[in-house]
Amino acid sequence: INAGEALSAARQRAEAGRGRGGGGPNRSERHAQLLRLPVRGRGALAKRSLLDPETKWRDPERLPGLRAMVLQQSYFKGSLTEDRCVMHRGSGAVVFSDASGFTALTERLSRKPDGAERLSQCLTAFFTPLINYIYAYRGDVIKFSGDALTIYFPAVDDNEDPRWRKLVPPHGSYGLPDLGPMATACLRASACCIEIHKRLHQFDTGVDGVRLCLHIGVGCGDVTILQVGGVVPPETHVPRSEYLIAGNPIEQISIAEPLAKNGETCLSPQCWELVKGCVVENTERKLEGREDFHLLLKMNESKYTFPSIKHAAMQRDTRHENQFALSELKVIRKYMPSAVYKQIEGGTLTYVNEMRYISTIFISGQGVDASTEEGASIAQDLTACLQRACYAHEGTLNKFVIDDKGMLFLLVYGLPPLVHTDDPTRAVLACFDMVNIFKSMKLDGRFGVTSGRAYCGVCGSARRMEYTVLGDTVNLSARLMANAPKDSAHPVMVKGKADPIPIFAPSRKDPPPYVGIGPGGRILFPWNEVSGSADASKQNILLLCGLRNWEGIRKVQSLLGGQFSAELHMKPSTVPDEPLTGQPAVLPPSGSPFAQGGVMLLAGPPGIGKLELAEHLVTYAASHLQCLPVFGSMGPRPTDIERLGIELLRSTIAVFRHLDPSLPGDDFMAISEVMPEQHDDVLDLVQEALAGNSNPDESRKQELLYVLADAAAALLEVVLRKKSSIVVVLHLELGTSRFPSTLSVFDCFWDVANALLPFAEPGTSTLEHTKPLSVVIIATEAKRRQPCVQAAFNSGFAVELTGLSYESSIEYMAKYLNVPQSVLPEPLRDFIVKISLGNPLYIRETIDQLISHGHLEMEPGTAGSGHACSVHCHPDLESINIAAWAQTAMVGETVCLLESLEPLPAAVVKVSTVFTGAFTLADLASSICPQWAGATNFDSLRLFRAVRQLLELKIIGTVQAEHHEGQPQAYEMKNVLIRKVGASMVLEAQKKVVKRQALVDRVLSRDLPARMVEANAKLREPHIPWYYENVLTAEPY
């Protein structure tokens, strides 16, 4: 009837327009009026904002169903505001539907090359009809919990709407009395469950015989829907919030759902009381111990049928009148992961589905009733604290729900763009911080942490979807959380596993007992003490610093004086046994930082040789120049920035202990004896920090660092007055963190370095001493705006390291393999140099991987052959799948870089890996935003901007060639490592499409203009049919 009325009105408007002389709406306008759609580009309606209250139309198909209907209704009612924690209070039925079979499906498809695509298809095929049935009965999917759904059927009094005739009650059965809003909601939920089982039980996925089933629990009562969180993630500037449903029905379904088996629905006692006259109970199976719960069999078809109930619910459903359109995307942006929002914004939502290695954390918090005002406040505080702890390690808060386990949080490490090589470590460290949060709030918490391969992507249908993670590793994390014993680490049995699962109870690693000068005068470098790689570090120093033409060792040795000697590193690094007296046997060059003091900088990417140079520098300065070392390191974890101050204090007191062996062995007692009186007020803080008992919150960690650094500076002043040279080594390690909000935590490192500048700069110190203090800064990036970095460059003491030259790379390979350079095959040389980019760490990793995979073999030489050995490599090195070396730093860091890009630059990188040679902007646009498919100039501008970003990051480069006027700029993927890793992220079918589209576009761009000119010329000529031509050319009679 409504459609007929709309059609009649449209015809009347069209006839009225024709009566005014043809000035009425055209066909597109008439269709727009009929479908309540906007008219694009015409009239005031096209220009009016969708947020204008006078704009009555909605176009829900333009925006995917990314969030629950109740959230959208709350927004239009004005209850969804920043300052309100409770966004909805109401009553109704709540359904929890759990699917069986998805874990087996995910595990089977994870081993297939097209597993992500096929799993996405299976999810869509199953959830699309399921969600359609739910919404047909006026249900609302509140949350996806993996493959489970939490559904809310609100109790609404449809009789209040004057549009509906009261002759037929809301339940849809003529002649029967109205049941009331709550009973009607429970009836709709029961009918929905019956039809779902009827239509979708034993759903065939088409994958190795895997079938999907549902078991469902139903409860009813008062509910509260909250929005909690509001902390800004590191990858965006928009606060991230979660919404959840709480109330007594959640407790009911937490009991009812486990009682139901596959294909069954269990009703709570409260729900059964309302619908027991409308449905038939399944009495074949008794629920032992819970006789008050009831299994649902079918509708009481003498009174009600699920088709009539569904029809009445659909007819009275007015929720579509207030749905989000595309312009409201920013309203729900804070309720979705930023990566999903950016994919929607760029029109690439289908690319988010993938199989990837992730680390998941399930957290259960108990003892809070979130449906009360006090409980809602506690839930908000807890969520915000957990978000800060999670984001500090660059993780993602994926879910927050309330179920039978209490408050349940799902945190994931490894989701784009927050991808790191050490995500499992980050997850465990984040748990340590979160445990402290639960203790401070006096709440009980249980944690389960796992790492493995899982499906990460959109789950649901176009009508309602969420970004989620599915797989055995996710389920195992939840079951470890629920089943792991509190005070033991014995293997546990979990659902779905035949054998016990080994579990571990990690604890924070204790700091090394010594930093700086240790027992026997041995120099203990903090980065080696943490990793336990002192022996490997010595070997790397001999390999790298022994290169004949490496600019790094040349520059450092010119500041130290003398020549590099391998003998210095044949034994552990030590300082002289006796306290330093008199002048050193070797004097540093005049004007170097070791002669007069100053700041020295070692900058370069990871693995380039900074630490090797620093170790050689400290060892040489201690043994030849009588410089005593002091260390301070920060990173890569942003949660322990105070470690820099602690290490400065401990290594400084180690210098005192070396000069005066009578000092106590306990660091705090020794500090108490030598600390100047004016700094006695900080001794309590120093004692707590050294004992590891301070545990300051995030806001006080920086303050504590400054206090510890100031105390260390006071002790250094005492040392300098004793005429002892000092070399202070400050090391900043950023790891794979890439986002400014995370990296800004490390700005205090530069504050400490700048505070030491007056002690080191010659002529600026007020101390009366003759021995210099030199500060050596080790960092990935030379931040020239920092005064200490400027001082290093102004003095000529800055060493910016880049990759080894071709000749040095070959020499390094030969030394690492312990073979002559002459036996290295030319293809092997070229391949390793291209892949490693001259990075010593990457060279070692490449050689190790080639050997471990059988692509590189060495044979000992035979007597009289004249060769010490022979080296054989794979005949086609270019065909090796380097992307499979995910455990290496070279591949891991490259993946992190690519994953951190915005969607459009990431798409450009992936497309550019398909071209073996140069490519143009038009080649990229042919598959990303082709001009023949309706692309606009703005699309081309966005693509150009993405290319410029990649040029700045040096991921791609320009091709330097002679260009004719009008010829487009050509680009090239010069980084072979990025090319190979990026190409692994593109499916073979996608590569074919990119190549085909680029070839078609090139042909069209070359030939189409001329053909169009020819075609237009023909159109301008008058067309004379052939039979008229005969008449016109015939001779007159």
Short mmCIF file of C-alpha atoms in Angstrom, two decimals, residues 197-582:
data_model
loop_
_atom_site.label_atom_id
_atom_site.label_comp_id
_atom_site.label_asym_id
_atom_site.label_seq_id
_atom_site.Cartn_x
_atom_site.Cartn_y
_atom_site.Cartn_z
CA HIS A 197 17.49 -23.31 13.09
CA LYS A 198 15.06 -24.30 10.37
CA ARG A 199 16.95 -22.46 7.62
CA LEU A 200 20.60 -22.59 8.68
CA HIS A 201 21.11 -25.76 10.75
CA GLN A 202 23.95 -27.88 9.32
CA PHE A 203 24.91 -25.09 6.93
CA ASP A 204 27.21 -26.52 4.23
CA THR A 205 30.32 -24.37 3.76
CA GLY A 206 31.57 -26.35 0.78
CA VAL A 207 35.01 -26.75 2.42
CA ASP A 208 36.10 -30.31 3.19
CA GLY A 209 32.70 -31.27 4.55
CA VAL A 210 32.70 -28.62 7.30
CA ARG A 211 29.18 -27.68 8.42
CA LEU A 212 28.07 -24.86 10.70
CA CYS A 213 25.52 -25.10 13.50
CA LEU A 214 24.11 -22.71 16.08
CA HIS A 215 23.20 -23.11 19.74
CA ILE A 216 21.31 -20.22 21.25
CA GLY A 217 20.37 -18.84 24.65
CA VAL A 218 17.54 -16.34 25.26
CA GLY A 219 16.90 -14.08 28.27
CA CYS A 220 14.89 -10.95 28.96
CA GLY A 221 14.71 -7.98 31.30
CA ASP A 222 16.05 -4.46 31.71
CA VAL A 223 19.21 -3.65 29.76
CA THR A 224 21.73 -0.82 29.73
CA ILE A 225 23.94 0.01 26.76
CA LEU A 226 27.12 1.90 27.60
CA GLN A 227 29.84 3.65 25.65
CA VAL A 228 33.24 3.40 27.34
CA GLY A 229 36.85 4.22 26.53
CA GLY A 230 37.63 7.39 24.63
CA VAL A 231 41.44 7.12 24.53
CA VAL A 232 43.24 8.11 21.32
CA PRO A 233 45.09 5.21 19.62
CA PRO A 234 48.63 5.80 18.36
CA GLU A 235 47.73 5.57 14.66
CA THR A 236 45.03 8.26 14.60
CA HIS A 237 43.82 11.43 16.29
CA VAL A 238 40.26 10.23 16.93
CA PRO A 239 39.38 8.76 20.36
CA ARG A 240 38.43 5.08 20.27
CA SER A 241 35.31 4.02 22.16
CA GLU A 242 33.48 0.74 22.65
CA TYR A 243 29.82 0.14 23.42
CA LEU A 244 28.38 -2.86 25.23
CA ILE A 245 25.14 -4.20 26.62
CA ALA A 246 24.73 -5.01 30.32
CA GLY A 247 21.92 -6.10 32.61
CA ASN A 248 20.20 -9.14 34.06
CA PRO A 249 19.50 -10.75 30.63
CA ILE A 250 23.26 -11.14 30.15
CA GLU A 251 23.43 -13.33 33.26
CA GLN A 252 20.46 -15.36 32.00
CA ILE A 253 21.93 -16.10 28.58
CA SER A 254 25.30 -16.95 30.13
CA ILE A 255 23.50 -19.92 31.72
CA ALA A 256 21.05 -20.69 28.90
CA GLU A 257 23.49 -20.76 25.96
CA PRO A 258 25.82 -23.49 27.36
CA LEU A 259 22.74 -25.66 28.12
CA ALA A 260 21.75 -25.68 24.45
CA LYS A 261 23.33 -28.14 22.03
CA ASN A 262 23.78 -27.62 18.30
CA GLY A 263 20.44 -26.84 16.72
CA GLU A 264 18.77 -25.98 20.05
CA THR A 265 17.50 -22.83 21.77
CA CYS A 266 17.30 -22.55 25.55
CA LEU A 267 15.02 -20.01 27.25
CA SER A 268 15.61 -18.50 30.68
CA PRO A 269 12.85 -18.82 33.32
CA GLN A 270 11.96 -15.13 32.94
CA CYS A 271 11.56 -15.48 29.19
CA TRP A 272 9.66 -18.77 29.46
CA GLU A 273 7.05 -17.24 31.72
CA LEU A 274 6.19 -14.70 29.03
CA VAL A 275 5.98 -17.06 26.03
CA LYS A 276 5.07 -20.46 27.50
CA GLY A 277 1.57 -20.17 26.04
CA CYS A 278 2.92 -19.26 22.64
CA VAL A 279 5.55 -21.95 22.07
CA VAL A 280 6.04 -25.69 22.49
CA GLU A 281 8.77 -27.02 24.78
CA ASN A 282 11.23 -29.72 23.73
CA THR A 283 10.78 -32.38 26.41
CA GLU A 284 12.93 -35.08 24.83
CA ARG A 285 16.06 -33.89 26.64
CA LYS A 286 16.04 -32.90 30.28
CA LEU A 287 18.28 -30.13 31.57
CA GLU A 288 19.59 -31.84 34.66
CA GLY A 289 20.27 -29.43 37.48
CA ARG A 290 18.58 -26.52 35.65
CA GLU A 291 14.96 -27.60 35.34
CA ASP A 292 13.87 -23.97 35.46
CA PHE A 293 15.39 -23.43 31.98
CA HIS A 294 13.49 -24.72 28.95
CA LEU A 295 14.39 -25.90 25.46
CA LEU A 296 12.37 -24.42 22.62
CA LEU A 297 10.89 -26.84 20.07
CA LYS A 298 8.47 -24.90 17.87
CA MET A 299 5.74 -22.28 17.88
CA ASN A 300 2.27 -23.12 19.16
CA GLU A 301 0.95 -23.01 15.63
CA SER A 302 -2.66 -23.06 16.74
CA LYS A 303 -2.09 -19.45 17.84
CA TYR A 304 1.12 -18.13 16.35
CA THR A 305 3.39 -18.84 13.40
CA PHE A 306 6.79 -17.41 12.76
CA PRO A 307 5.79 -16.04 9.29
CA SER A 308 2.94 -13.99 10.78
CA ILE A 309 5.15 -12.76 13.62
CA LYS A 310 7.87 -11.79 11.16
CA HIS A 311 5.46 -9.99 8.86
CA ALA A 312 4.00 -7.93 11.71
CA ALA A 313 7.48 -7.06 13.00
CA MET A 314 8.67 -5.95 9.56
CA GLN A 315 5.52 -3.90 8.96
CA ARG A 316 5.91 -1.99 12.21
CA ASP A 317 9.69 -1.55 12.05
CA THR A 318 10.46 2.17 11.68
CA ARG A 319 14.18 2.01 12.41
CA HIS A 320 15.06 2.62 8.77
CA GLU A 321 13.72 6.16 9.13
CA ASN A 322 16.71 7.08 11.30
CA GLN A 323 19.78 5.35 9.91
CA PHE A 324 23.26 6.66 9.28
CA ALA A 325 24.08 7.84 5.81
CA LEU A 326 27.60 8.26 4.49
CA SER A 327 27.90 11.75 5.93
CA GLU A 328 27.51 10.28 9.44
CA LEU A 329 30.55 8.08 8.93
CA LYS A 330 32.58 10.38 11.17
CA VAL A 331 29.99 9.97 13.94
CA ILE A 332 30.68 6.23 14.19
CA ARG A 333 34.37 6.55 13.41
CA LYS A 334 35.31 6.32 17.07
CA TYR A 335 33.50 2.98 17.37
CA MET A 336 35.52 1.21 14.67
CA PRO A 337 39.22 0.47 14.13
CA SER A 338 40.98 3.26 12.29
CA ALA A 339 42.23 0.85 9.60
CA VAL A 340 38.63 -0.09 8.74
CA TYR A 341 37.55 3.54 8.64
CA LYS A 342 40.39 4.44 6.29
CA GLN A 343 39.55 1.52 4.02
CA ILE A 344 35.93 2.69 3.86
CA GLU A 345 37.08 6.23 3.22
CA GLY A 346 39.29 5.04 0.38
CA GLY A 347 36.72 2.63 -1.04
CA THR A 348 38.89 -0.43 -0.38
CA LEU A 349 36.96 -2.17 2.41
CA THR A 350 37.16 -5.54 0.61
CA TYR A 351 40.94 -5.58 1.08
CA VAL A 352 40.87 -5.82 4.88
CA ASN A 353 40.17 -9.56 4.94
CA GLU A 354 43.35 -11.59 5.35
CA MET A 355 45.13 -14.36 7.20
CA ARG A 356 47.93 -13.02 9.39
CA TYR A 357 50.03 -13.85 12.43
CA ILE A 358 48.74 -12.04 15.49
CA SER A 359 49.06 -12.12 19.26
CA THR A 360 45.78 -12.05 21.16
CA ILE A 361 45.03 -11.22 24.78
CA PHE A 362 41.75 -12.20 26.41
CA ILE A 363 41.08 -10.49 29.73
CA SER A 364 38.26 -11.28 32.13
CA GLY A 365 37.38 -8.74 34.81
CA GLN A 366 34.97 -9.74 37.55
CA GLY A 367 33.21 -8.00 40.38
CA VAL A 368 31.58 -5.11 38.49
CA ASP A 369 27.89 -4.70 37.64
CA ALA A 370 28.09 -2.39 34.65
CA SER A 371 24.31 -1.88 34.55
CA THR A 372 24.47 0.37 37.63
CA GLU A 373 25.75 3.93 37.69
CA GLU A 374 28.69 3.02 39.89
CA GLY A 375 29.50 -0.05 37.81
CA ALA A 376 29.33 1.97 34.58
CA SER A 377 31.82 4.45 36.02
CA ILE A 378 34.19 1.62 37.00
CA ALA A 379 33.85 0.04 33.55
CA GLN A 380 34.72 3.38 31.95
CA ASP A 381 37.80 3.88 34.16
CA LEU A 382 39.00 0.30 33.61
CA THR A 383 38.53 0.48 29.84
CA ALA A 384 40.39 3.79 29.58
CA CYS A 385 43.31 2.46 31.65
CA LEU A 386 43.51 -0.74 29.61
CA GLN A 387 43.42 1.28 26.40
CA ARG A 388 46.38 3.39 27.53
CA ALA A 389 48.37 0.29 28.48
CA CYS A 390 47.51 -1.38 25.19
CA TYR A 391 48.24 1.65 23.03
CA ALA A 392 51.56 2.28 24.81
CA HIS A 393 52.81 -0.93 23.17
CA GLU A 394 50.97 -0.12 19.90
CA GLY A 395 48.23 -2.72 20.15
CA THR A 396 44.51 -2.68 19.35
CA LEU A 397 41.47 -3.01 21.63
CA ASN A 398 39.22 -5.08 19.39
CA LYS A 399 36.30 -6.00 21.66
CA PHE A 400 34.71 -5.27 25.03
CA VAL A 401 31.70 -7.36 25.95
CA ILE A 402 29.96 -8.59 29.11
CA ASP A 403 29.12 -12.28 29.43
CA ASP A 404 29.14 -15.10 31.97
CA LYS A 405 32.86 -14.50 32.55
CA GLY A 406 32.25 -10.88 33.55
CA MET A 407 33.75 -8.02 31.60
CA LEU A 408 35.62 -9.48 28.65
CA PHE A 409 38.29 -7.61 26.69
CA LEU A 410 39.94 -8.77 23.47
CA LEU A 411 43.23 -7.05 22.63
CA VAL A 412 45.19 -7.85 19.48
CA TYR A 413 48.78 -7.13 18.51
CA GLY A 414 49.69 -7.36 14.84
CA LEU A 415 46.65 -5.78 13.17
CA PRO A 416 47.42 -3.19 10.50
CA PRO A 417 48.76 -0.58 10.69
CA LEU A 418 50.19 -1.56 14.12
CA VAL A 419 52.38 -4.45 12.96
CA HIS A 420 55.73 -5.24 14.60
CA THR A 421 58.30 -8.00 14.55
CA ASP A 422 58.04 -8.33 18.33
CA ASP A 423 54.25 -8.35 18.74
CA PRO A 424 54.27 -11.42 21.06
CA THR A 425 56.71 -9.63 23.36
CA ARG A 426 54.61 -6.47 23.29
CA ALA A 427 51.51 -8.47 24.22
CA VAL A 428 53.18 -10.03 27.27
CA LEU A 429 54.66 -6.73 28.43
CA ALA A 430 51.28 -5.05 28.06
CA CYS A 431 49.79 -7.74 30.31
CA PHE A 432 52.27 -6.86 33.05
CA ASP A 433 51.04 -3.26 32.95
CA MET A 434 47.40 -4.37 32.90
CA VAL A 435 47.88 -6.64 35.90
CA ASN A 436 49.01 -3.57 37.84
CA ILE A 437 45.86 -1.76 36.67
CA PHE A 438 43.60 -4.50 38.03
CA LYS A 439 45.51 -4.54 41.30
CA SER A 440 45.27 -0.76 41.69
CA MET A 441 41.49 -0.90 41.11
CA LYS A 442 41.15 -3.94 43.43
CA LEU A 443 39.53 -6.05 40.73
CA ASP A 444 40.01 -9.71 39.85
CA GLY A 445 41.48 -10.25 36.41
CA ARG A 446 42.48 -13.30 34.38
CA PHE A 447 44.63 -13.15 31.24
CA GLY A 448 45.18 -15.55 28.34
CA VAL A 449 47.83 -14.78 25.71
CA THR A 450 48.47 -16.70 22.50
CA SER A 451 50.20 -16.11 19.16
CA GLY A 452 49.39 -17.72 15.83
CA ARG A 453 47.72 -17.44 12.47
CA ALA A 454 44.14 -16.19 12.37
CA TYR A 455 41.57 -14.67 10.06
CA CYS A 456 41.41 -10.90 10.47
CA GLY A 457 38.68 -9.11 8.61
CA VAL A 458 35.07 -8.07 8.30
CA CYS A 459 32.50 -10.56 9.58
CA GLY A 460 28.81 -10.26 8.81
CA SER A 461 26.86 -8.89 5.88
CA ALA A 462 26.27 -5.57 4.17
CA ARG A 463 23.44 -4.96 6.63
CA ARG A 464 25.54 -5.48 9.77
CA MET A 465 29.25 -6.19 10.01
CA GLU A 466 32.19 -5.83 12.36
CA TYR A 467 35.94 -6.18 12.10
CA THR A 468 36.94 -9.23 14.10
CA VAL A 469 39.51 -12.01 14.45
CA LEU A 470 38.72 -15.72 14.11
CA GLY A 471 40.76 -18.85 14.53
CA ASP A 472 42.09 -21.49 16.85
CA THR A 473 44.67 -19.15 18.36
CA VAL A 474 41.90 -16.72 19.36
CA ASN A 475 39.75 -19.45 20.89
CA LEU A 476 42.74 -20.87 22.75
CA SER A 477 43.46 -17.48 24.27
CA ALA A 478 39.90 -17.29 25.62
CA ARG A 479 40.03 -20.82 27.01
CA LEU A 480 43.40 -20.28 28.67
CA MET A 481 41.93 -17.20 30.32
CA ALA A 482 39.01 -19.22 31.64
CA ASN A 483 40.80 -22.47 32.59
CA ALA A 484 44.35 -21.60 33.58
CA PRO A 485 45.03 -22.18 37.30
CA LYS A 486 45.91 -19.15 39.37
CA ASP A 487 49.08 -20.27 41.13
CA SER A 488 50.54 -23.00 38.94
CA ALA A 489 51.77 -23.51 35.40
CA HIS A 490 50.85 -27.15 34.84
CA PRO A 491 49.34 -28.13 31.47
CA VAL A 492 45.59 -27.68 31.29
CA MET A 493 42.82 -29.34 29.32
CA VAL A 494 40.67 -27.02 27.21
CA LYS A 495 37.65 -27.51 25.02
CA GLY A 496 38.47 -28.60 21.49
CA LYS A 497 41.93 -30.02 22.31
CA ALA A 498 42.67 -33.69 22.85
CA ASP A 499 45.96 -33.14 24.66
CA PRO A 500 46.81 -30.88 27.59
CA ILE A 501 48.05 -27.42 26.63
CA PRO A 502 51.38 -26.35 28.16
CA ILE A 503 51.02 -22.96 29.82
CA PHE A 504 53.50 -20.48 31.17
CA ALA A 505 53.31 -17.78 33.81
CA PRO A 506 55.79 -15.10 32.67
CA SER A 507 57.36 -12.49 34.91
CA ARG A 508 59.37 -9.39 34.18
CA LYS A 509 63.03 -10.07 33.50
CA ASP A 510 65.24 -8.78 36.27
CA PRO A 511 67.67 -6.04 35.25
CA PRO A 512 71.30 -7.14 34.83
CA PRO A 513 73.24 -7.11 38.11
CA TYR A 514 75.90 -4.77 36.71
CA VAL A 515 75.93 -1.97 34.13
CA GLY A 516 79.11 -0.23 33.07
CA ILE A 517 82.22 -1.36 34.98
CA GLY A 518 81.63 -4.76 36.52
CA PRO A 519 83.71 -7.11 38.62
CA GLY A 520 87.34 -7.34 37.55
CA GLY A 521 87.05 -4.09 35.60
CA ARG A 522 85.04 -5.73 32.83
CA ILE A 523 82.95 -3.35 30.70
CA LEU A 524 79.34 -4.55 30.59
CA PHE A 525 77.37 -2.94 27.78
CA PRO A 526 73.65 -2.70 28.62
CA TRP A 527 72.44 -3.82 25.20
CA ASN A 528 74.56 -6.98 25.44
CA GLU A 529 73.54 -7.71 29.03
CA VAL A 530 69.85 -7.57 28.11
CA SER A 531 70.16 -9.74 24.99
CA GLY A 532 72.97 -11.98 26.25
CA SER A 533 74.87 -11.56 22.97
CA ALA A 534 78.28 -10.39 24.18
CA ASP A 535 80.22 -13.09 22.29
CA ALA A 536 78.32 -12.52 19.03
CA SER A 537 78.85 -8.78 19.44
CA LYS A 538 82.64 -9.27 19.62
CA GLN A 539 82.55 -11.33 16.43
CA ASN A 540 80.50 -8.65 14.65
CA ILE A 541 83.00 -5.97 15.71
CA LEU A 542 85.89 -7.95 14.24
CA LEU A 543 83.99 -8.51 10.98
CA LEU A 544 82.69 -4.99 10.49
CA CYS A 545 85.34 -2.74 11.97
CA GLY A 546 88.03 -4.75 10.24
CA LEU A 547 86.81 -3.71 6.79
CA ARG A 548 89.52 -1.80 4.98
CA ASN A 549 87.38 0.91 3.40
CA TRP A 550 84.42 1.32 5.72
CA GLU A 551 83.80 5.01 6.33
CA GLY A 552 82.32 4.37 9.76
CA ILE A 553 85.46 2.97 11.36
CA ARG A 554 87.62 5.50 9.53
CA LYS A 555 85.70 8.42 11.04
CA VAL A 556 85.60 6.99 14.57
CA GLN A 557 89.25 5.99 14.55
CA SER A 558 90.26 9.45 13.36
CA LEU A 559 88.66 10.87 16.52
CA LEU A 560 90.23 8.24 18.75
CA GLY A 561 93.68 8.27 17.18
CA GLY A 562 95.73 5.24 16.21
CA GLN A 563 94.53 2.31 14.11
CA PHE A 564 91.91 -0.38 14.55
CA SER A 565 93.44 -3.50 16.08
CA ALA A 566 91.65 -6.83 16.10
CA GLU A 567 93.67 -7.92 19.11
CA LEU A 568 91.77 -5.40 21.25
CA HIS A 569 88.59 -7.45 20.79
CA MET A 570 90.04 -10.92 21.12
CA LYS A 571 89.27 -10.78 24.84
CA PRO A 572 86.54 -9.19 27.01
CA SER A 573 86.56 -5.40 27.15
CA THR A 574 88.05 -4.11 30.41
CA VAL A 575 89.31 -0.96 32.04
CA PRO A 576 92.76 -0.87 33.75
CA ASP A 577 92.82 -2.79 37.02
CA GLU A 578 94.48 0.02 38.94
CA PRO A 579 92.80 3.37 39.57
CA LEU A 580 93.66 5.88 36.88
CA THR A 581 96.65 8.10 37.60
CA GLY A 582 98.78 10.33 35.43
#
